[in-house]
Amino acid sequence: MFSRSVTRAAITRGSVAPRTNLSLRLTGFRAFATVKNAPLAEKLKVNGDRLWDDIHHTAQWSAPSPGGVTRLCADENDKKVRDWFRDQLLALGADYKVNATGTQFGVFEGEDNSIPPIAMGSHLDTVATGGRFDGPLGVIGALEVMRSLKEQGIKTRAPIVLINWTNEEGARFFPLLGSSIVYAGRSTVEQAHAATSNDASELTMGSELKKIGYVGDGPNTFEEFPISAHFEIHCEQSTDLEKAGKPVGWVEGWQGLTWYDVIFHGEDGHANTYPMYGRRDALTGAAKLICELEKVAYEKNGASTVTGIHSRPWGACNIQSKTKITFCLMHKEAEGLEAMGKAIMERVKSIASLHGLEAETDRTVHLLPGNFWPEAIDCVRRACGDKGIASRTGTGHDSTMTTLLCPTAMVFARAKDGISHSPKEWTSKEDCAESALVLGKAVLNFDDYMKQKAATA
Amino acid sequence: MFSRSVTRAAITRGSVAPRTNLSLRLTGFRAFATVKNAPLAEKLKVNGDRLWDDIHHTAQWSAPSPGGVTRLCADENDKKVRDWFRDQLLALGADYKVNATGTQFGVFEGEDNSIPPIAMGSHLDTVATGGRFDGPLGVIGALEVMRSLKEQGIKTRAPIVLINWTNEEGARFFPLLGSSIVYAGRSTVEQAHAATSNDASELTMGSELKKIGYVGDGPNTFEEFPISAHFEIHCEQSTDLEKAGKPVGWVEGWQGLTWYDVIFHGEDGHANTYPMYGRRDALTGAAKLICELEKVAYEKNGASTVTGIHSRPWGACNIQSKTKITFCLMHKEAEGLEAMGKAIMERVKSIASLHGLEAETDRTVHLLPGNFWPEAIDCVRRACGDKGIASRTGTGHDSTMTTLLCPTAMVFARAKDGISHSPKEWTSKEDCAESALVLGKAVLNFDDYMKQKAATA
């Protein structure tokens, strides 16, 4: 199915361009609000035991992490979980491909294979101190839906594709969303392969993917392999569902996010003998910027996090002459995000001036706040029914890339205390099952929506 | 000569113990002040061209460093310069040994080999962004003295030993003075071998010394191999000589130095979605401590430098849950040094409290300000004559370890702008030669001093 020429009746290219304006607001949402689930969606059931077992079974592929999962992009455990996922897809009869950035696709035929498939995707990599749910729940939840559809003889009109996106986390190789960003045409395979490790090594994502045998010839971009829509389960990373007493939520959009790298260049000198006055100490400059990042976040009613620092030269007896920090700014409003970025860049200049440093700044990721597609959100909302509430995500996902291209929405599953990126992540078995059911229903709702739309076209 | 049983007539064990009180002041200094150089010292000349050529010849063994030298302890370039030094010692007829921590000794016979040798020692390793003079000038200057003594037929009463001490800098493996600290009985071979790399790797000093073939069976401690005295040339690391217009100086003592490791333990969490309030961000805590270190240094009229930071987890999407900083405090007075340490430990507690962190602190090196031995200083002072002035060092040297054991003093060579631990280090050819001449004369003065002392005993 990967080689077929796809007609784009359902998802016109014209619908892609406007979505690149990420600040687009939900419009016409109420028009969908009274519609029930599609007939096939009403029939669907999922197997919560099987889903739960697989989440914990695959958690074995982790570096030591009591209670959690440490499975960095393209490490030996990532290879193991990928091999397992491949085997599950093949056992279900998928047309299976791996692309050049390691993303795994498993396509299942529909009644009309001229329609681009509806995707269910997320990621099997975790952060360095990750949990069992972010993002395995998304991929294994999708697998559970597909198994259930097969078992229950539910055939969609459009084909379906399951996707395990590579390097969503950006924990080992920056930037995050490392493969979906290429799929969305915002980066290239070459750039993704050249992404260097966040640790002090010289490893690249390309070299490491090759090492585990995950550089394939599958499709790299939406142009090569369009999808009709993208749906994704994710554990909620705040406490809205928990406070509302709801197991699931439909995700209407995301807050704005910007990542910066700032490198201060100072001067080498002896740690003990160089006078304090007149030093060009890059690390002291970086420390002051980190303090300012906290202040600016509070001042502007946003948030900021410094996610990494690298300082040189190594050793115990030198003033630090080169310090790099990586940080992100978060704000619910585009204006707030821009104001924070501007304020921080001013602080960078002031600190450089005070300490005689040169500052190099790079805005590596800039995602304005935005909303998913109303027609896709509505499919999830109907699937949730009275078990869910509207929610928003505070971070980027592969879905924030696919939404640049096609109808996209997400399902949230309730997370204990809203904790994420920690071994303490927890979503109950029942909530995992409920989120998978919602995902499956949302896909069936969207399939029905496309069918209705085609009929009235 | 390494295997002989040494009589300790000249250097009694009784003289060792009192020097462990590092705050001991110069006493009886004036008693030596009018004495001229020993007759043999007056005869000595050195070859400034040969010294200069060898400093630049050996600077070739460096990782890329325009104008400077990057030769970290036990790296491939360290092996090359060690091999060269070994060859020079053997060519001069030395009894040559390497000890378990890689330190190279070359012993040359005197007229009475029952006396422990007089040592001339320093180090051939550099910091990561080092220059050509700190400490190669000390080792190659000693070599030049020995060559000149041989050529000019000047034979000392005591034997002489040339020493290249391993890992003086602590740039790659902490702590600094990595072999002389074992020699002084303040650490063990096992602890030195276990010293881990300051970079993110798991390499140890023991494993890396073994890799370059520099774990030998030579003497490790003063107990095994006593010396009568230790003299060392070093480029000055401040501007006293330059301001006074003098090429050399006799070093009377050192300022106090303390190194600390502080590790803040926080909690893992998502960089984008975890609210600012309630975070336990270890890196923000560390940044605040770095800012406090600057303040406390100014408040207490001392100095401080943060020489390294390591923060985890790696990645772009997590709050930092573990951050380690290494820093040193410097003060000319013991009371000031203690007060700075106390103030900083208070700040550590305040910051930990503010950010919900746990703090682990370790005072890894604590060297109170102190003075070298008057009889050794006087030998250098006489050798300097009117070309030198009294000076003090702002940092630790292998001599600050040997001074715990036996008469020790240092020779300073004028350094341009007082710059050190930088590719910009510079000492002129003439000043290098003058410092080597002073070193040689100081050794001959001490040899004569011991002879006079033995005669009157």
PDB file of N, CA and C in Angstrom, chain A residues 50 94 107 133 160 167 295 369 448:
ATOM      1  N   ARG A  50      -5.295  -6.937  28.094  1.00  0.00           N
ATOM      2  CA  ARG A  50      -4.210  -7.128  27.121  1.00  0.00           C
ATOM      3  C   ARG A  50      -3.373  -5.852  27.003  1.00  0.00           C
ATOM      4  N   ALA A  94      -0.142  -6.387   8.914  1.00  0.00           N
ATOM      5  CA  ALA A  94       0.140  -5.034   8.418  1.00  0.00           C
ATOM      6  C   ALA A  94       1.085  -5.054   7.231  1.00  0.00           C
ATOM      7  N   VAL A 107       0.408  -0.460   7.992  1.00  0.00           N
ATOM      8  CA  VAL A 107      -0.829  -0.055   7.323  1.00  0.00           C
ATOM      9  C   VAL A 107      -1.784  -1.251   7.211  1.00  0.00           C
ATOM     10  N   PHE A 133       4.202   5.308  30.765  1.00  0.00           N
ATOM     11  CA  PHE A 133       2.986   5.673  30.014  1.00  0.00           C
ATOM     12  C   PHE A 133       3.211   6.695  28.905  1.00  0.00           C
ATOM     13  N   ILE A 160      -6.108   2.144   7.778  1.00  0.00           N
ATOM     14  CA  ILE A 160      -5.616   2.657   9.057  1.00  0.00           C
ATOM     15  C   ILE A 160      -4.109   2.446   9.105  1.00  0.00           C
ATOM     16  N   ASN A 167      12.040   9.397  18.241  1.00  0.00           N
ATOM     17  CA  ASN A 167      12.612  10.534  18.978  1.00  0.00           C
ATOM     18  C   ASN A 167      11.614  11.657  19.244  1.00  0.00           C
ATOM     19  N   LYS A 295      12.693  34.504  37.215  1.00  0.00           N
ATOM     20  CA  LYS A 295      12.000  35.787  37.446  1.00  0.00           C
ATOM     21  C   LYS A 295      11.089  36.157  36.290  1.00  0.00           C
ATOM     22  N   PRO A 369       1.032  29.011  20.520  1.00  0.00           N
ATOM     23  CA  PRO A 369      -0.135  28.248  20.987  1.00  0.00           C
ATOM     24  C   PRO A 369      -1.124  28.056  19.842  1.00  0.00           C
ATOM     25  N   ASP A 448     -16.348   7.689   9.550  1.00  0.00           N
ATOM     26  CA  ASP A 448     -17.749   7.960   9.210  1.00  0.00           C
ATOM     27  C   ASP A 448     -17.932   9.399   8.713  1.00  0.00           C
TER      28      ASP A 448
END
